[in-house]
Structure formats: C-alpha cells, structure tokens
XYZ file of C-alpha atoms in Angstrom:
436
model
C 60.206 14.171 -25.712
C 59.514 15.791 -29.442
C 57.451 13.801 -31.781
C 57.772 15.793 -34.614
C 58.772 13.849 -37.411
C 60.504 15.300 -40.719
C 61.441 13.727 -44.295
C 64.317 15.156 -44.347
C 65.756 13.695 -40.736
C 68.636 11.308 -40.619
C 66.453 8.474 -39.697
C 63.795 9.180 -42.158
C 66.667 8.832 -44.929
C 68.043 5.843 -43.702
C 64.783 4.203 -43.627
C 64.094 5.130 -46.903
C 67.252 2.992 -48.177
C 65.454 -0.258 -46.891
C 63.185 -1.776 -49.456
C 60.336 -4.179 -47.651
C 59.876 -7.198 -49.568
C 56.461 -8.178 -50.709
C 54.279 -10.357 -48.581
C 52.275 -13.737 -49.054
C 49.407 -14.789 -46.642
C 49.653 -18.293 -45.307
C 47.325 -20.723 -43.601
C 48.423 -22.588 -40.383
C 47.417 -26.060 -39.351
C 46.112 -26.358 -36.007
C 43.507 -28.917 -34.242
C 40.046 -27.367 -34.598
C 38.425 -29.160 -32.089
C 36.315 -26.935 -29.490
C 33.247 -26.445 -27.301
C 30.492 -24.341 -29.639
C 30.211 -21.599 -26.765
C 25.963 -22.560 -27.158
C 26.838 -25.932 -25.305
C 29.133 -24.488 -22.988
C 26.625 -24.021 -20.423
C 25.260 -27.531 -20.394
C 29.429 -28.520 -20.301
C 29.861 -26.558 -17.377
C 26.278 -27.704 -15.763
C 27.542 -31.562 -16.573
C 30.877 -31.056 -15.562
C 30.121 -29.243 -11.837
C 27.580 -31.572 -11.639
C 29.481 -34.471 -10.989
C 28.443 -35.758 -7.291
C 32.222 -35.193 -6.076
C 31.748 -31.762 -7.669
C 28.142 -30.929 -6.200
C 28.046 -32.117 -2.988
C 30.498 -29.431 -1.557
C 27.951 -26.754 -2.319
C 25.408 -26.582 0.207
C 22.470 -24.533 0.233
C 22.771 -21.005 1.931
C 26.333 -20.808 1.252
C 28.240 -17.851 -0.074
C 30.160 -18.703 -2.948
C 33.336 -16.706 -3.981
C 33.558 -17.174 -7.938
C 37.027 -15.978 -9.256
C 37.193 -13.914 -13.147
C 40.663 -13.260 -13.715
C 42.051 -10.379 -16.566
C 43.393 -12.425 -19.331
C 41.222 -12.468 -22.690
C 39.507 -15.700 -22.278
C 37.445 -16.769 -24.868
C 33.558 -17.221 -23.891
C 34.616 -16.104 -20.089
C 30.997 -14.375 -19.833
C 29.408 -17.291 -20.869
C 31.619 -19.468 -18.374
C 31.059 -17.257 -15.150
C 27.391 -17.104 -15.752
C 27.015 -20.745 -16.019
C 28.375 -21.233 -13.040
C 26.711 -18.797 -11.490
C 23.920 -20.299 -12.414
C 24.766 -23.832 -11.331
C 25.437 -22.864 -7.827
C 21.889 -20.927 -7.740
C 20.544 -24.191 -8.793
C 22.089 -25.895 -5.889
C 20.668 -23.497 -3.436
C 23.697 -21.231 -2.406
C 24.429 -17.552 -2.893
C 27.116 -16.712 -5.814
C 29.183 -13.529 -6.185
C 32.021 -12.761 -8.451
C 34.996 -10.899 -7.669
C 37.906 -9.815 -9.773
C 40.982 -11.918 -9.180
C 43.502 -10.399 -11.050
C 46.790 -9.824 -8.427
C 47.887 -6.199 -9.606
C 46.143 -6.023 -13.011
C 43.685 -2.947 -14.172
C 46.267 -0.886 -12.621
C 45.674 -2.467 -8.960
C 42.767 -0.563 -8.482
C 39.170 -1.502 -7.199
C 37.839 0.829 -10.284
C 40.757 -0.650 -12.863
C 39.788 -4.024 -12.046
C 35.441 -3.648 -12.479
C 36.416 -1.921 -15.949
C 38.853 -5.079 -16.951
C 35.424 -7.013 -16.093
C 33.135 -5.223 -17.974
C 35.144 -5.364 -20.538
C 34.607 -8.845 -20.868
C 31.191 -8.730 -20.355
C 31.176 -9.761 -17.057
C 28.987 -7.377 -14.893
C 26.157 -7.962 -12.337
C 23.732 -7.496 -14.772
C 24.784 -10.031 -17.280
C 25.881 -12.711 -14.291
C 22.399 -12.113 -12.038
C 24.888 -12.081 -8.838
C 26.477 -9.507 -7.019
C 30.608 -8.554 -8.098
C 32.641 -7.635 -4.894
C 36.093 -5.984 -5.661
C 38.131 -4.886 -3.449
C 42.055 -4.259 -3.201
C 42.086 -5.222 0.772
C 43.497 -8.562 1.571
C 44.001 -11.128 4.780
C 47.058 -12.474 5.768
C 46.802 -16.406 5.993
C 50.318 -17.381 7.105
C 53.256 -18.299 5.837
C 54.998 -20.943 3.476
C 57.252 -23.626 4.324
C 60.154 -21.073 3.495
C 58.722 -18.411 5.648
C 56.744 -16.057 2.549
C 53.862 -14.467 3.724
C 50.610 -15.712 2.273
C 47.282 -13.237 1.986
C 44.145 -13.547 0.101
C 41.111 -11.184 -1.411
C 38.731 -10.317 1.687
C 35.517 -11.144 0.253
C 36.788 -14.280 -1.061
C 38.097 -15.123 2.771
C 34.723 -14.072 4.093
C 32.791 -16.417 1.576
C 31.738 -19.958 2.956
C 33.171 -21.359 -0.297
C 35.610 -20.454 -3.358
C 35.074 -21.709 -6.572
C 38.536 -21.237 -8.953
C 38.084 -20.364 -12.772
C 41.250 -19.681 -14.822
C 42.612 -20.575 -18.076
C 45.254 -23.487 -18.005
C 48.291 -22.623 -20.057
C 52.142 -22.332 -20.695
C 52.984 -19.551 -18.269
C 54.969 -16.543 -19.896
C 58.002 -16.552 -18.077
C 58.523 -19.423 -15.701
C 58.538 -23.452 -16.206
C 57.188 -26.209 -13.540
C 54.270 -28.557 -13.175
C 51.840 -25.861 -12.554
C 52.410 -22.683 -14.429
C 49.051 -20.542 -15.707
C 46.089 -22.211 -13.891
C 44.009 -23.230 -10.617
C 46.457 -22.646 -8.560
C 48.338 -19.524 -10.139
C 44.585 -18.354 -9.962
C 44.716 -19.169 -6.269
C 48.037 -17.293 -5.364
C 48.129 -14.179 -7.594
C 44.697 -13.433 -8.940
C 42.979 -14.183 -5.517
C 46.057 -12.702 -3.668
C 45.759 -9.304 -5.462
C 48.553 -6.689 -5.491
C 49.832 -7.887 -2.345
C 49.445 -11.326 -2.450
C 51.339 -11.149 -5.884
C 53.887 -8.961 -4.722
C 54.682 -11.761 -2.322
C 55.103 -14.619 -4.401
C 57.036 -12.509 -7.025
C 59.537 -11.568 -4.605
C 61.541 -14.682 -5.121
C 61.700 -13.885 -8.425
C 60.629 -16.181 -11.621
C 63.507 -18.269 -11.581
C 62.557 -19.993 -8.212
C 58.224 -19.781 -8.711
C 57.914 -23.094 -10.215
C 58.981 -24.141 -6.377
C 57.219 -21.146 -4.580
C 53.890 -20.675 -6.219
C 52.795 -24.384 -4.829
C 54.123 -23.796 -1.249
C 51.982 -20.645 -1.366
C 48.808 -22.624 -2.826
C 48.975 -24.927 -0.228
C 48.688 -22.661 2.134
C 45.625 -21.107 0.672
C 44.320 -24.543 0.362
C 44.162 -25.359 4.083
C 43.006 -22.187 5.132
C 40.344 -21.630 2.369
C 37.373 -23.886 1.205
C 38.120 -24.232 -2.165
C 34.712 -25.953 -3.340
C 35.637 -26.598 -6.917
C 37.894 -25.539 -9.938
C 36.997 -24.719 -13.490
C 39.745 -24.958 -15.966
C 39.569 -24.054 -19.486
C 41.222 -25.005 -22.176
C 41.733 -23.328 -25.533
C 43.092 -24.588 -28.846
C 45.183 -22.558 -31.502
C 42.307 -20.668 -32.870
C 41.312 -19.005 -29.178
C 38.588 -21.186 -29.095
C 36.959 -23.150 -25.915
C 38.478 -26.309 -26.416
C 38.112 -28.111 -22.698
C 36.350 -27.741 -19.239
C 37.074 -29.313 -16.482
C 35.393 -29.164 -13.068
C 37.626 -30.639 -10.355
C 37.648 -31.003 -6.465
C 40.571 -29.285 -4.575
C 42.353 -32.713 -4.614
C 41.437 -33.215 -8.219
C 43.403 -29.824 -8.945
C 46.670 -30.726 -7.719
C 46.603 -34.289 -9.434
C 45.204 -32.990 -12.865
C 46.219 -29.997 -13.351
C 49.991 -30.967 -14.402
C 48.501 -33.195 -17.104
C 46.014 -30.554 -18.131
C 48.816 -28.233 -18.705
C 50.459 -30.858 -20.797
C 47.426 -31.210 -23.048
C 47.066 -27.278 -23.191
C 50.898 -27.064 -24.350
C 49.866 -29.694 -26.914
C 46.926 -27.478 -28.278
C 49.102 -24.241 -28.512
C 49.166 -21.785 -31.486
C 52.574 -21.325 -32.721
C 54.742 -20.257 -36.082
C 55.589 -22.765 -38.061
C 58.992 -21.346 -39.127
C 61.606 -21.947 -36.965
C 63.776 -18.820 -37.720
C 63.260 -15.426 -39.116
C 65.201 -11.978 -39.332
C 62.323 -9.688 -38.434
C 58.716 -10.628 -36.586
C 56.334 -7.950 -37.051
C 53.404 -8.226 -34.340
C 50.557 -6.137 -35.362
C 48.971 -5.508 -31.625
C 49.829 -6.671 -28.094
C 47.718 -6.257 -25.129
C 47.010 -7.780 -21.502
C 43.815 -9.296 -23.022
C 46.031 -11.136 -25.849
C 48.548 -12.408 -22.910
C 50.077 -11.291 -19.586
C 52.882 -10.580 -21.392
C 51.422 -8.568 -23.950
C 52.653 -11.211 -26.598
C 52.563 -14.678 -25.827
C 56.802 -15.304 -25.625
C 55.462 -18.847 -26.093
C 54.907 -17.909 -29.912
C 57.504 -15.177 -30.023
C 60.469 -16.057 -27.921
C 60.209 -12.578 -26.699
C 60.739 -13.625 -22.786
C 61.011 -11.218 -20.063
C 63.104 -13.544 -17.752
C 64.947 -16.326 -20.118
C 66.480 -17.917 -17.418
C 63.613 -19.170 -15.845
C 61.163 -19.550 -18.948
C 63.283 -21.280 -21.452
C 63.745 -24.656 -21.294
C 64.497 -25.950 -24.487
C 61.335 -27.342 -26.155
C 60.597 -26.265 -29.494
C 57.995 -23.614 -30.045
C 58.786 -20.124 -29.820
C 60.093 -18.077 -33.285
C 63.652 -17.342 -33.389
C 63.446 -13.811 -34.646
C 66.581 -11.704 -34.718
C 64.171 -8.051 -34.097
C 60.802 -7.981 -33.219
C 58.417 -4.927 -34.274
C 55.092 -4.117 -32.327
C 52.841 -1.868 -34.267
C 49.838 -1.026 -32.055
C 48.131 -1.564 -28.662
C 44.761 -3.496 -28.139
C 41.621 -1.459 -27.507
C 40.517 -4.021 -24.786
C 44.563 -3.347 -22.958
C 43.144 0.047 -21.728
C 46.781 1.381 -22.567
C 48.625 -1.323 -20.529
C 51.644 -1.934 -22.847
C 53.239 -4.496 -20.690
C 55.680 -6.344 -22.495
C 56.757 -3.858 -24.657
C 59.881 -4.013 -23.468
C 60.884 -7.245 -25.033
C 60.458 -5.362 -28.417
C 63.173 -4.027 -30.369
C 60.999 -1.471 -32.361
C 57.479 0.077 -31.549
C 55.480 3.118 -33.416
C 54.679 6.606 -31.913
C 51.427 5.115 -31.897
C 52.128 2.576 -29.021
C 54.344 5.375 -27.191
C 50.864 7.869 -27.084
C 48.481 5.229 -26.394
C 50.804 3.795 -23.023
C 49.112 4.634 -19.888
C 52.094 4.182 -17.227
C 49.735 4.436 -14.353
C 48.004 0.949 -15.669
C 51.388 -0.377 -17.079
C 53.929 0.058 -14.501
C 52.057 -1.765 -11.514
C 52.441 -5.108 -13.540
C 56.267 -4.239 -13.447
C 56.433 -3.276 -9.925
C 54.609 -6.232 -8.725
C 56.362 -8.813 -10.972
C 59.594 -6.539 -10.397
C 60.355 -7.383 -14.300
C 61.137 -3.715 -15.215
C 62.479 -4.532 -18.212
C 58.860 -5.684 -19.644
C 57.967 -1.974 -19.870
C 60.743 -0.354 -21.326
C 59.761 1.534 -24.274
C 61.990 0.697 -26.854
C 63.528 2.390 -29.983
C 60.163 4.096 -32.193
C 59.248 5.332 -35.058
C 56.966 7.777 -36.767
C 55.063 5.390 -39.112
C 54.666 1.402 -39.374
C 56.811 1.142 -42.232
C 59.401 3.268 -41.090
C 59.566 0.614 -37.959
C 59.690 -2.236 -40.173
C 62.216 -0.550 -42.270
C 64.172 0.101 -38.963
C 64.105 -3.494 -37.906
C 65.534 -4.997 -40.939
C 68.274 -2.229 -40.861
C 69.384 -3.414 -37.881
C 69.352 -6.822 -38.752
C 73.030 -8.549 -38.344
C 74.898 -11.102 -41.602
C 71.001 -11.079 -43.436
C 70.497 -10.953 -47.271
C 69.013 -7.501 -46.889
C 67.760 -7.858 -50.462
C 65.581 -10.203 -49.423
C 64.801 -10.277 -45.921
C 62.936 -13.107 -43.922
C 59.991 -11.248 -42.335
C 57.020 -13.096 -40.358
C 53.743 -11.041 -39.405
C 51.108 -11.653 -37.148
C 48.061 -10.309 -36.162
C 48.687 -11.127 -32.285
C 49.737 -14.011 -30.704
C 46.041 -15.417 -30.046
C 45.875 -15.404 -33.859
C 47.602 -17.616 -35.889
C 45.183 -19.336 -38.095
C 46.900 -16.995 -41.028
C 50.134 -15.422 -40.945
C 51.975 -13.521 -43.354
C 55.366 -13.942 -44.515
C 58.000 -12.312 -47.432
C 59.102 -14.161 -50.272
C 62.069 -15.069 -48.935
C 60.183 -17.445 -46.915
C 58.042 -19.263 -49.618
C 59.956 -21.859 -50.370
C 59.715 -23.175 -46.524
C 56.220 -22.661 -46.511
C 55.783 -25.235 -49.259
C 58.069 -27.793 -47.549
C 56.049 -27.546 -44.397
C 52.909 -29.722 -44.056
C 51.356 -27.567 -41.615
C 51.671 -24.316 -43.692
C 50.025 -23.716 -47.099
C 50.166 -20.713 -48.937
C 46.768 -18.513 -49.573
C 47.732 -15.893 -52.493
C 50.372 -14.334 -54.663
C 52.734 -12.117 -53.265
C 51.696 -8.616 -52.728
C 52.737 -5.241 -51.523
C 52.231 -4.183 -47.709
C 49.345 -1.659 -48.396
C 50.572 1.288 -46.520
C 48.438 4.496 -46.310
C 49.881 7.753 -47.207
C 51.048 8.507 -43.918
C 53.043 4.664 -43.842
C 50.630 3.015 -41.608
C 49.234 -0.314 -42.114
C 45.422 1.026 -40.907
C-alpha cells in the first residue's frame, strides 16, 4: 500500500473544497461524586472486612485475584488494597491477568498490559502468575464447554475484581462486570472463544449459564465491583459474596449506567474522536457514547445516550493500547497515523475471539487530521456543508469538555447540562494539517 501524499492528488484537491467551521469549547455537566484515591484502601478494607466476606478467607489459603485489561481508574491502588487485606487474613494472594484474548492472547502481552497499569510484583507485593493454559470445568445447560485459567483453578479461592458498566455489544441483566470477568476474563482466550461462539445476539442469555458452571466449580470467595463516574473516577466500591454478586450486580449495573458520561447533543453530522484504545474501551471507543456499535442488533435497545452522527472520524490510537486498534472498523474515516500504529498481531486476536471481524477493518484514511475531517464532511448527505454540525471529543472516557462547531452553539445554550467555555476559534492545525 502506497502512503505517499501529493498536494496535486485528486483526493487532496477534493478535501480543500471543504471549509471547516470554527469550534467552541464546551463544558458538560455530570455528577462529580467519587472516592478520593487516597481513601480507596480504607474503603476496600471496610468492604472486604464485612463478616460475610471476611470469614470466607482462611489463613494459609492461596487466593487468586483477577486483574483485567481495561483502563480502570486507580486499578493498581485497588488491587494492592485487596492484596493487603488478603495478607492480613493470613492468606497468600497472587494476581493473575484475567483478560480473555487481550494482550495479543499471549502471556508476555498480558503481563505488559498489567505492567502498563502499574500492576507489577514489586508494586503489589505478591506474585503475578500468568498463563494462557485453561482447565475444562464442564458444560452449560445448553452444552457449551466452560474453561478457566489454570492458576485460578489451582488456587484455594478466587477474588473477582472488575468494573461494572454497560457492555459495548450486548444487553442483559449482567453486562460488563464480575460475571463477565469470571467467564471471559478468567476463561482466557479458550474460554472467551467458547462463550462468543453463540454470537453477541445471545450473550445476555448465554453468559450467566457459563458463570453458573464457574461458580459451581470454583471457590469464589468474593467479588469487588468497581463503579466509575463520567469523569473516569472511582465512584463506588462494593465487596460482595458469591450469592450477592448474582443478586446485586444487576442493581449496580443500573446505577453505573446512570453515572455514565455521554454527549448531551443527540444528532450531529460528524463526530471527531481524537483517540481510541483498549485502555479506553473494549471497542476502542465506547459505542454507548458514540453510537458506533459493532453489533447493533444485540446492543441497541432504544435507550437514550449515544450520539447519532452521520460520519465518525478517528484520529489516533492511545499509547497504552500497544497498537491494538480494535474498534477502528466502526469509524468511517481515519488517519495514516492510525494505520501505521496498528499492530495486527495484537488487534486481530480480539476479532478472532469475538467473531466481530468488522471491528478491525481499516476504514478510508487520510494523510492528515485536517483532511480526514474534511473528507467526513464531504461524504455526509443532506447537510448544510457551509455550516456543518461537528462534535469533537478527546476520547469516550473524557467527556467533561468537548468541542462543537458554531452551528451547534444555540443547542448548547439551550441545554442545562452544557455551557460554553469560550469563543469560536480555528482548529489549530500545524503545517502538516495535524492537531498535535
């Protein structure tokens, strides 16, 4: 594939016929309630210290603690607090990567992900045990095989730790959370592949069946559910017994959804996303925000929230995604930068496991940010191209401030959840047409 760019090319000339509007910085209002990072250890101690939870951890037990691949706020602090609590009970904790096929579905790749979050043996004060080997536990009621991480299976007990939130691809009483961590995270690539075999349209029904087999064949001593607010801050921590996980996770999921960030504009012509990555969302950019669902039939339930954009542009990958561009296939336009940063050996295992190959298809790309945005405006249908409605966000976890084009200013002024932060200004492209 030739990457050379020429100002005389037809594409370049077509781009230059589009004049981009000035943009205005906007503040979005959400609930700021959260737990201060320095208070997290004491909250974990209090939650795990409940008698119903504490009594399940006995001296001398080898306790496996899950750590996933998502960019969860304060995850190293949370895991360390769990480790310290387990030690205080006289048990022997170890952490293991519970992330399905992420990290390129390799031990080295998954350890690299943990290290990037500050989860190391030195920082945690306990061993980290990583393997892609699994143990067969049995079959679900529908005959699907269930697998589990070898080290977790050999432990005397498991503490599930994970964020409870809306899933990016399916709906059900249990979405992203502790059951998913048990089934897909602890299942490694083999187990994740097994549960995805039925397709996301069936995931809401199938996943609890897998979880039931795991809970019946594993000593789950506790689950630590993490809820975050719209500012990527730790909002709530809840330590649950196995029975409480089944009873309370659906309630916590509803609470988590109520705290999610969103774009308070329902419709736009073009949505510009500065960066995507696995540290932002399993889908690179959370479709619960962008509306870019990889499997619309299983994920769209008609509830308000995602913005409706005719075209979506992705400008870059995060450094922490390590070349994993999963989700880029839901964008309409991207940049040469994204193409060059994409590591297919890290990206493709997600698609092979989830079966959503459309998520990793590379869209049309431009040689600069400016041209990518101009192309997106040009290929919109039935819009006012002299005054296009454009929304720009940094990523789907940072929504406290966004940018909107001048055509959206009146809508911002009319929305009590939004406030103009300044005056209209030019995009600020450099001499190469990029924003940074």
